Amino acid sequence: MHLKIFNTLKHSVEDFKPSDKHKVKLYTCGPTVYNHVHIGNLRSYINADVLKRALEFNGYAVDWVMNVTDVDDKTINNTIQEFGKEASVAELKTFTSKYFETFLEDLGKININKKDISFVKVTEKIADIQDFIMALIKKGYAYKTDDGSTYFSIEKYQKDFGDYGNLVGEKFLEGRKIGARVKVDEYDKDNLSDFALWKAHEQDNANIFWEHQDLGPGHPGWHIECSLINYLKFPEGTDIHTGGVDLIFPHHTNEIAQAQPIYKPFVNYWVHSEHIMVNGTKMAKSVGNFYVLKDLAEEKIADGLSLRYLVLQSHYRSRLNVTKESLLAAKNGYENIVKGVAALKNRLQDFDPNVGVVSDMYFEKFKDALNDDINTPEALAVFHELLKSKLPDDEKLQTIYKMDEVLGLNLENAELAETELNASEFPAELKALYQKRLEARENKDFDLSDKLRKEIEALGYKIVDTKERMQIYKS
Ligand code: AMP
Ligand code: ZN
């Protein structure tokens, strides 16, 4: 089956055809580096990575670009909180670099190879952004106001192009008034307005600003960076542009509007990943209902690869509700896969992945699932069928490795490592001590709890206490 993908712009699943037969130009909206990213953000990058790997599976070379938002309202505010009211551009860069580094660490943990991505930091492209805005002014699509900021004119754009908001829906503008202005980076559909391309410097921005003889001192609005970076990297047009669904409006809608007066085609396929939810609400820093990978790893509730496994279990266009229980279930599920693959490897000491045979039957089914709008739950079902199958060990392992090129679960490195034991696996002597220690913990009898820990350890087990649970490992 040929690769099909849902294109938000067309509101339908389409056959994927890149502009160049062999190469795909892929752009992903990257992180705003003002804090640790949460696992909702990571879901959008895992989905982009799986898409990239699926493209490679189909024989394309992928050129993958990601912007890094290291200047916007949030990065400026947090820099000022850390460095004070005189904070400078240099301090903004120091502050955001720290969170760019933690982002790269997180990418490594979810098995995204940072070397596969060309990152572009916004603060390194300020002069290009200024030029881009000046070009929009010259063509009549942008105007400067009395407050010194420069805005994009939706009215002018709509008159010439007639497609503002098509990414949301073709009737997006019906019944809406245009002409008001909005300076903040984030706003909703009810506040449709001309948006800021260049924001005049204010006292609240400390010393974080860039000069320009026509635009005046200020910093770029959020949306312009992606139009510009796509243009710099892929001046002939981007094949696929990804991001979370919250970016459809206003961010991606505005990207299209800013870009098209300068160059067209801008983007051929828009691919949006649904949200991670908590109790029915989108996971977000602003709501405070977010989990950060580092904390989940400390609590032993998830690690990068088990999160990746959880994400693969849902289709990228479906919402994914997470709880600590579902994260833990994914961790156990992932550890079981690792155990199975490690045992298979142990049985095949002389296995050479360069000469093995891949099972056509499983491989074709797997590829069909992926090519059907990146149906990872279906692909995982085929993968599990393979694990349970009676294929000869070497063929099975070879096929596992082949599938893992897309799944990215790092199974080639599967080791029979220390894995947490399920209570159902406890031998009788451990079970009794475990129960007693649970009770001791509940009764806050710490002396007894310590004594029981030693007894359990003497049997050859390791205990990890978390806030919620007592975990037992074979040491
Ligand atoms: P930001 O750093 O806020 O620009 O977000 C980075 C990426 O994460 C964007 O593609 C967002 O659409 C995406 N994103 C934000 N919140 C969530 C969430 N709860 N679930 C999935 N993706 C999200
Ligand atoms: Zn963007």
Coordinates of C-alpha atoms and ligand atoms in Angstrom, one line a residue:
M1 CA 0.0 0.0 0.0
H2 CA 1.2 3.5 -0.9
L3 CA 1.6 5.9 2.1
K4 CA -1.6 7.8 2.9
I5 CA -1.8 10.6 5.3
F6 CA -4.4 12.9 6.7
N7 CA -3.9 16.4 5.4
T8 CA -5.5 19.0 7.7
L9 CA -5.6 21.5 4.9
K10 CA -7.8 19.2 2.7
H11 CA -9.6 17.7 5.8
S12 CA -9.1 14.3 4.3
V13 CA -6.7 11.3 3.9
E14 CA -4.5 11.7 0.8
D15 CA -1.9 9.8 -1.1
F16 CA 1.4 11.2 -0.1
K17 CA 3.5 12.6 -3.0
P18 CA 6.6 14.7 -2.2
S19 CA 7.7 17.4 -4.6
D20 CA 11.0 15.5 -5.1
K21 CA 10.6 11.7 -5.8
H22 CA 13.2 10.6 -3.3
K23 CA 13.4 13.4 -0.7
V24 CA 11.0 14.7 1.8
K25 CA 11.2 18.2 3.4
L26 CA 9.8 17.9 6.9
Y27 CA 9.3 20.7 9.3
T28 CA 8.1 20.4 12.9
C29 CA 7.1 23.3 15.2
G30 CA 9.6 22.9 18.1
P31 CA 9.5 23.7 21.8
T32 CA 9.3 27.0 23.5
V33 CA 12.3 26.7 25.8
Y34 CA 11.2 28.4 29.0
N35 CA 10.8 25.3 31.2
H36 CA 11.0 21.5 31.0
V37 CA 8.7 20.2 28.2
H38 CA 5.8 18.0 29.4
I39 CA 4.9 14.6 28.1
G40 CA 2.1 16.1 25.9
N41 CA 4.8 18.0 24.0
L42 CA 6.8 14.9 23.8
R43 CA 3.9 13.0 22.3
S44 CA 3.9 15.5 19.3
Y45 CA 7.6 14.9 18.8
I46 CA 7.3 11.1 19.0
N47 CA 4.5 11.2 16.4
A48 CA 6.7 13.4 14.2
D49 CA 9.6 11.0 14.6
V50 CA 7.4 8.0 13.8
L51 CA 6.2 9.8 10.6
K52 CA 9.9 10.5 9.7
R53 CA 10.8 6.9 10.2
A54 CA 7.8 5.7 8.2
L55 CA 8.8 8.0 5.4
E56 CA 12.3 6.4 5.5
F57 CA 10.7 2.9 5.5
N58 CA 9.1 3.9 2.3
G59 CA 12.4 4.7 0.8
Y60 CA 12.6 8.5 1.1
A61 CA 15.5 10.5 2.5
V62 CA 14.1 12.9 5.0
D63 CA 15.4 16.4 5.7
W64 CA 14.0 17.3 9.1
V65 CA 14.0 20.9 10.4
M66 CA 12.7 22.1 13.8
N67 CA 12.6 25.6 15.1
V68 CA 13.4 26.4 18.7
T69 CA 11.4 29.3 20.2
D70 CA 13.9 31.0 22.4
V71 CA 12.2 34.4 22.3
D72 CA 8.5 35.0 23.0
D73 CA 6.3 36.4 25.8
K74 CA 7.0 33.3 28.0
T75 CA 10.8 33.1 27.6
I76 CA 11.1 36.8 28.2
N77 CA 9.0 36.7 31.3
N78 CA 10.9 33.7 32.8
T79 CA 14.3 35.2 32.0
I80 CA 13.3 38.4 33.8
Q81 CA 12.1 36.3 36.8
E82 CA 15.6 34.7 36.9
F83 CA 17.8 37.6 36.0
G84 CA 15.8 40.6 37.1
K85 CA 14.5 43.7 35.6
E86 CA 17.7 44.6 33.7
A87 CA 17.9 41.2 31.9
S88 CA 19.6 41.3 28.5
V89 CA 19.5 39.3 25.3
A90 CA 22.6 37.5 26.4
E91 CA 20.8 36.4 29.6
L92 CA 17.7 35.3 27.6
K93 CA 20.1 33.1 25.6
T94 CA 21.7 31.7 28.7
F95 CA 18.3 31.0 30.2
T96 CA 16.8 29.3 27.1
S97 CA 20.0 27.3 26.3
K98 CA 19.5 25.5 29.6
Y99 CA 16.0 24.4 28.7
F100 CA 17.1 23.6 25.1
E101 CA 19.7 21.2 26.6
T102 CA 17.1 19.5 28.8
F103 CA 14.8 19.2 25.7
L104 CA 17.7 17.4 23.9
E105 CA 18.1 15.1 26.8
D106 CA 14.4 14.3 26.7
L107 CA 14.6 13.6 23.0
G108 CA 17.4 11.2 23.6
K109 CA 15.3 9.4 26.2
I110 CA 12.4 8.9 23.9
N111 CA 14.8 7.6 21.3
I112 CA 14.8 10.6 18.9
N113 CA 18.2 11.1 17.5
K114 CA 19.0 14.8 17.8
K115 CA 21.4 14.4 14.9
D116 CA 18.4 13.6 12.6
I117 CA 17.1 17.2 13.1
S118 CA 18.4 20.6 12.0
F119 CA 17.5 22.8 14.9
V120 CA 17.1 26.6 14.2
K121 CA 17.0 29.0 17.1
V122 CA 14.9 32.0 16.6
T123 CA 17.4 34.4 18.2
E124 CA 19.9 33.4 15.5
K125 CA 17.6 34.5 12.7
I126 CA 16.4 37.9 13.9
A127 CA 17.9 39.8 10.9
D128 CA 16.2 37.4 8.5
I129 CA 12.9 37.8 10.4
Q130 CA 13.2 41.6 10.2
D131 CA 13.9 41.4 6.4
F132 CA 10.8 39.1 6.0
I133 CA 8.6 41.6 7.9
M134 CA 9.9 44.5 5.8
A135 CA 9.1 42.5 2.6
L136 CA 5.5 42.1 3.9
I137 CA 5.3 45.8 4.7
K138 CA 6.5 46.7 1.2
K139 CA 3.9 44.4 -0.4
G140 CA 1.2 46.0 1.7
Y141 CA 0.4 43.0 4.0
A142 CA 1.8 44.5 7.2
Y143 CA 1.6 47.9 8.8
K144 CA 3.2 49.8 11.7
T145 CA 1.0 51.3 14.4
D146 CA 1.4 54.2 16.8
D147 CA 2.6 52.0 19.6
G148 CA 5.6 51.1 17.4
S149 CA 4.5 47.5 16.7
T150 CA 4.0 46.0 13.3
Y151 CA 0.9 43.9 12.5
F152 CA -0.2 41.6 9.8
S153 CA -3.3 42.7 7.8
I154 CA -5.8 39.9 7.5
E155 CA -8.1 42.1 5.4
K156 CA -5.5 42.7 2.8
Y157 CA -4.4 39.0 2.8
Q158 CA -8.0 37.9 2.5
K159 CA -8.7 40.2 -0.4
D160 CA -5.7 38.8 -2.4
F161 CA -5.7 35.1 -1.3
G162 CA -9.1 34.4 0.0
D163 CA -8.1 31.4 2.1
Y164 CA -7.4 32.8 5.6
G165 CA -8.4 30.1 8.1
N166 CA -8.9 27.3 5.6
L167 CA -6.7 25.1 7.8
V168 CA -9.5 25.3 10.4
G169 CA -12.3 25.1 7.9
E170 CA -13.4 26.7 4.6
K171 CA -16.1 28.8 6.2
F172 CA -13.8 30.0 9.0
L173 CA -14.2 33.7 8.3
E174 CA -18.0 33.6 7.8
G175 CA -19.7 35.9 10.2
R176 CA -16.5 37.2 11.7
K177 CA -15.3 40.8 11.9
I178 CA -11.7 41.5 11.0
G179 CA -9.6 44.5 11.7
A180 CA -9.1 44.4 15.5
R181 CA -5.5 43.9 16.7
V182 CA -3.9 41.5 19.1
K183 CA -0.4 41.8 20.5
V184 CA -0.1 38.7 22.7
D185 CA 1.2 35.5 21.1
E186 CA -1.6 33.2 22.1
Y187 CA -5.3 33.8 21.5
D188 CA -8.3 31.9 20.5
K189 CA -10.7 31.8 17.5
D190 CA -13.1 34.2 19.1
N191 CA -10.4 36.8 19.1
L192 CA -9.5 36.7 15.5
S193 CA -7.4 39.8 14.9
D194 CA -4.5 41.3 13.0
F195 CA -1.5 39.8 14.9
A196 CA 1.9 41.2 15.8
L197 CA 4.8 40.5 13.5
W198 CA 7.2 42.8 15.4
K199 CA 6.4 43.8 19.0
A200 CA 7.6 47.2 20.1
H201 CA 9.9 47.2 23.0
E202 CA 8.2 47.9 26.4
Q203 CA 9.6 48.4 29.9
D204 CA 8.2 45.0 30.9
N205 CA 10.7 43.4 28.5
A206 CA 13.8 44.5 30.5
N207 CA 16.7 45.0 28.0
I208 CA 15.5 42.2 25.8
F209 CA 15.1 43.7 22.3
W210 CA 16.7 44.0 18.9
E211 CA 17.1 47.3 17.0
H212 CA 15.9 47.9 13.4
Q213 CA 15.9 51.2 11.6
D214 CA 12.4 51.0 10.3
L215 CA 10.7 48.5 12.7
G216 CA 12.2 50.2 15.8
P217 CA 13.4 48.3 18.9
G218 CA 11.5 45.2 19.7
H219 CA 11.2 41.5 19.3
P220 CA 9.4 39.2 16.8
G221 CA 5.9 37.9 17.4
W222 CA 5.7 34.1 17.8
H223 CA 4.2 33.2 14.4
I224 CA 6.6 34.8 12.0
E225 CA 9.5 32.6 13.0
C226 CA 8.1 29.5 11.4
S227 CA 7.2 31.1 8.1
L228 CA 10.7 32.5 7.9
I229 CA 12.6 29.3 8.9
N230 CA 10.6 27.2 6.4
Y231 CA 11.5 29.8 3.8
L232 CA 15.2 29.7 4.7
K233 CA 15.4 25.9 4.8
F234 CA 12.9 25.0 2.1
P235 CA 12.5 28.0 -0.3
E236 CA 10.8 25.8 -2.9
G237 CA 8.1 24.6 -0.4
T238 CA 7.9 22.2 2.5
D239 CA 6.4 18.8 1.9
I240 CA 5.1 18.1 5.4
H241 CA 4.7 20.4 8.4
T242 CA 3.8 18.9 11.8
G243 CA 2.6 20.2 15.2
G244 CA -0.1 19.6 17.8
V245 CA -3.7 20.4 17.0
D246 CA -3.6 23.5 19.2
L247 CA -1.3 25.0 16.6
I248 CA -3.9 24.9 13.7
F249 CA -5.2 28.2 14.9
P250 CA -3.7 30.7 15.3
H251 CA -0.1 29.6 14.7
H252 CA -0.3 27.6 11.5
T253 CA -3.1 29.6 10.1
N254 CA -0.9 32.7 10.5
E255 CA 2.2 30.9 9.2
I256 CA 0.3 30.3 5.9
A257 CA -0.9 33.9 5.7
Q258 CA 2.6 35.4 6.3
A259 CA 4.3 33.1 4.0
Q260 CA 2.1 33.1 0.9
P261 CA 2.6 36.7 -0.1
I262 CA 6.3 36.0 -0.1
Y263 CA 6.4 32.5 -1.6
K264 CA 4.1 29.8 -2.8
P265 CA 3.7 26.8 -2.4
F266 CA 4.4 27.1 1.3
V267 CA 3.4 23.7 2.7
N268 CA 1.8 20.8 0.9
Y269 CA 0.7 18.5 3.8
W270 CA -0.2 19.7 7.3
V271 CA -0.1 16.9 9.8
H272 CA -1.5 17.5 13.3
S273 CA -1.1 15.3 16.4
E274 CA -3.8 15.2 19.0
H275 CA -3.3 16.0 22.6
I276 CA -2.4 14.2 25.7
M277 CA -5.3 14.7 28.2
V278 CA -5.6 14.4 31.9
N279 CA -9.2 13.8 33.1
G280 CA -10.5 15.1 29.9
T281 CA -8.5 18.4 30.0
K282 CA -5.6 19.1 27.7
M283 CA -2.3 18.7 29.5
A284 CA -0.8 22.2 29.7
K285 CA 1.6 24.2 31.8
S286 CA -1.0 26.9 32.2
V287 CA -3.5 24.4 33.7
G288 CA -0.9 22.8 35.9
N289 CA -2.0 19.3 35.1
F290 CA 1.3 18.2 33.4
Y291 CA 3.9 15.5 33.9
V292 CA 7.5 16.0 33.1
L293 CA 9.6 12.9 32.0
K294 CA 12.3 13.5 34.6
D295 CA 9.8 13.3 37.5
L296 CA 8.1 10.2 36.1
A297 CA 11.4 8.5 35.7
E298 CA 12.4 9.4 39.3
E299 CA 9.1 7.9 40.5
K300 CA 9.7 4.9 38.3
I301 CA 6.3 5.5 36.7
A302 CA 7.6 5.9 33.1
D303 CA 10.8 6.3 31.2
G304 CA 11.3 7.7 27.7
L305 CA 10.9 4.3 26.0
S306 CA 7.8 3.3 28.0
L307 CA 6.3 6.7 27.2
R308 CA 7.1 6.1 23.5
Y309 CA 5.4 2.7 23.8
L310 CA 2.3 4.3 25.3
V311 CA 2.2 6.9 22.6
L312 CA 2.4 4.3 19.9
Q313 CA -0.6 2.6 21.3
S314 CA -2.9 5.4 20.3
H315 CA -3.4 6.8 16.8
Y316 CA -1.8 10.2 16.4
R317 CA -5.2 11.7 15.5
S318 CA -6.9 10.4 18.7
R319 CA -6.7 12.1 22.1
L320 CA -4.7 10.1 24.6
N321 CA -5.9 10.3 28.2
V322 CA -3.0 9.5 30.6
T323 CA -3.0 8.5 34.3
K324 CA -0.3 7.2 36.5
E325 CA -1.9 3.8 36.1
S326 CA -1.8 3.9 32.3
L327 CA 1.8 5.1 32.4
L328 CA 2.7 2.2 34.7
A329 CA 0.8 -0.3 32.6
A330 CA 2.8 0.9 29.6
K331 CA 6.0 0.5 31.6
N332 CA 5.2 -3.0 32.5
G333 CA 4.1 -3.8 28.9
Y334 CA 7.3 -2.3 27.6
E335 CA 9.4 -4.3 30.1
N336 CA 7.7 -7.5 29.0
I337 CA 8.6 -6.8 25.4
V338 CA 12.2 -6.2 26.4
K339 CA 12.3 -9.4 28.4
G340 CA 10.9 -11.4 25.5
V341 CA 13.3 -9.9 23.0
A342 CA 16.3 -10.2 25.4
A343 CA 15.5 -13.9 25.9
L344 CA 15.2 -14.4 22.2
K345 CA 18.6 -12.8 21.8
N346 CA 20.1 -15.0 24.5
R347 CA 19.0 -18.1 22.6
L348 CA 20.6 -16.8 19.4
Q349 CA 24.1 -16.0 20.5
D350 CA 25.5 -16.1 17.0
F351 CA 22.8 -14.1 15.4
D352 CA 24.0 -11.7 12.7
P353 CA 21.4 -9.0 11.8
N354 CA 23.1 -8.5 8.5
V355 CA 22.2 -11.9 7.1
G356 CA 18.9 -12.7 8.6
V357 CA 15.6 -13.1 6.7
V358 CA 12.6 -10.8 7.4
S359 CA 9.2 -12.5 7.4
D360 CA 7.4 -11.0 4.4
M361 CA 3.9 -11.9 5.8
Y362 CA 4.4 -9.9 9.0
F363 CA 6.4 -7.2 7.4
E364 CA 3.8 -6.4 4.7
K365 CA 1.0 -6.3 7.2
F366 CA 3.0 -4.0 9.5
K367 CA 3.9 -1.7 6.6
D368 CA 0.3 -1.6 5.4
A369 CA -0.8 -0.5 8.9
L370 CA 1.8 2.3 8.9
N371 CA 1.0 3.4 5.4
D372 CA -2.6 3.7 6.4
D373 CA -2.3 7.2 7.9
I374 CA 0.4 6.0 10.3
N375 CA -1.8 3.6 12.2
T376 CA 0.6 2.7 15.0
P377 CA -2.0 0.8 17.2
E378 CA -2.6 -1.5 14.2
A379 CA 1.2 -1.8 13.5
L380 CA 1.8 -2.6 17.2
A381 CA -0.9 -5.3 17.0
V382 CA 1.0 -6.9 14.1
F383 CA 4.2 -6.6 16.1
H384 CA 2.6 -8.4 19.1
E385 CA 1.3 -11.1 16.8
L386 CA 4.8 -11.6 15.6
L387 CA 6.2 -11.8 19.1
K388 CA 3.6 -14.6 19.9
S389 CA 4.1 -16.4 16.6
K390 CA 5.8 -19.7 16.0
L391 CA 8.3 -18.3 13.5
P392 CA 11.8 -19.6 13.7
D393 CA 13.7 -17.6 16.3
D394 CA 16.2 -16.0 13.9
E395 CA 13.5 -14.9 11.4
K396 CA 11.4 -13.6 14.3
L397 CA 14.3 -11.5 15.7
Q398 CA 15.2 -10.2 12.3
T399 CA 11.6 -9.1 11.7
I400 CA 11.4 -7.5 15.2
Y401 CA 14.5 -5.4 14.4
K402 CA 13.1 -4.4 11.0
M403 CA 9.8 -3.2 12.6
D404 CA 11.7 -1.4 15.4
E405 CA 13.3 0.8 12.8
V406 CA 10.0 2.6 12.8
L407 CA 8.7 1.9 16.3
G408 CA 12.0 3.1 17.8
L409 CA 11.7 1.0 21.0
N410 CA 15.5 0.4 21.0
L411 CA 15.0 -3.4 21.0
E412 CA 18.4 -4.1 19.5
N413 CA 19.8 -3.1 22.8
A414 CA 17.3 -5.1 24.8
E415 CA 19.1 -6.7 27.8
L416 CA 17.8 -8.9 30.5
A417 CA 18.2 -5.9 32.8
E418 CA 16.8 -5.4 36.2
T419 CA 13.0 -5.4 35.8
E420 CA 10.4 -4.8 38.3
L421 CA 8.5 -7.9 39.5
N422 CA 4.8 -8.1 39.4
A423 CA 3.1 -9.2 42.7
S424 CA 1.7 -12.2 40.9
E425 CA 5.3 -13.3 40.2
F426 CA 6.4 -13.2 43.9
P427 CA 7.5 -16.5 45.4
A428 CA 5.6 -17.4 48.7
E429 CA 8.4 -16.3 51.1
L430 CA 8.6 -12.9 49.4
K431 CA 4.9 -12.5 49.3
A432 CA 4.6 -12.9 53.1
L433 CA 7.3 -10.4 53.8
Y434 CA 6.0 -7.9 51.2
Q435 CA 2.5 -8.0 52.8
K436 CA 4.0 -7.4 56.3
R437 CA 6.1 -4.5 55.1
L438 CA 3.0 -3.0 53.3
E439 CA 1.2 -3.0 56.6
A440 CA 4.2 -1.7 58.5
R441 CA 4.4 1.2 56.0
E442 CA 0.7 1.9 56.4
N443 CA 1.1 1.9 60.2
K444 CA 4.1 4.2 59.9
D445 CA 6.1 1.6 61.8
F446 CA 9.4 2.6 60.3
D447 CA 11.6 0.3 62.5
L448 CA 9.7 -2.7 61.4
S449 CA 9.6 -1.6 57.8
D450 CA 13.5 -1.2 57.9
K451 CA 13.8 -4.7 59.4
L452 CA 11.6 -6.2 56.8
R453 CA 13.5 -4.4 54.0
K454 CA 16.7 -6.1 55.2
E455 CA 15.0 -9.5 55.2
I456 CA 13.7 -9.0 51.7
E457 CA 17.1 -7.9 50.5
A458 CA 18.7 -10.9 52.1
L459 CA 16.5 -13.0 49.8
G460 CA 18.1 -11.4 46.8
Y461 CA 15.6 -8.6 46.0
K462 CA 15.9 -4.8 45.8
I463 CA 13.2 -2.5 47.0
V464 CA 12.4 0.9 45.6
D465 CA 9.9 2.9 47.7
T466 CA 7.9 5.6 45.9
K467 CA 5.2 7.8 47.3
E468 CA 2.5 5.5 46.1
R469 CA 4.1 2.1 46.0
M470 CA 6.7 -0.3 47.0
Q471 CA 8.5 -1.8 44.0
I472 CA 10.4 -5.0 44.0
Y473 CA 13.3 -5.8 41.7
K474 CA 15.4 -8.9 41.3
S475 CA 18.9 -7.7 42.2
Ligands
AMP1 P1 4.9 24.6 22.7 O1 6.3 24.4 23.4 O2 3.9 25.0 23.6 O3 5.0 25.4 21.5 O4 4.5 23.1 22.3 C1 5.3 22.2 21.6 C2 4.5 21.2 20.9 O5 3.7 20.4 21.8 C3 3.4 21.7 19.9 O6 3.4 21.0 18.7 C4 2.1 21.6 20.7 O7 1.0 21.6 19.8 C5 2.3 20.3 21.4 N1 1.5 20.2 22.6 C6 1.2 21.1 23.5 N2 0.4 20.5 24.5 C7 0.2 19.2 24.2 C8 -0.6 18.2 24.7 N3 -1.2 18.3 25.9 N4 -0.6 17.0 24.1 C9 0.0 16.8 22.9 N5 0.8 17.8 22.3 C10 0.8 19.0 22.9
ZN2 ZN 5.7 26.9 14.4

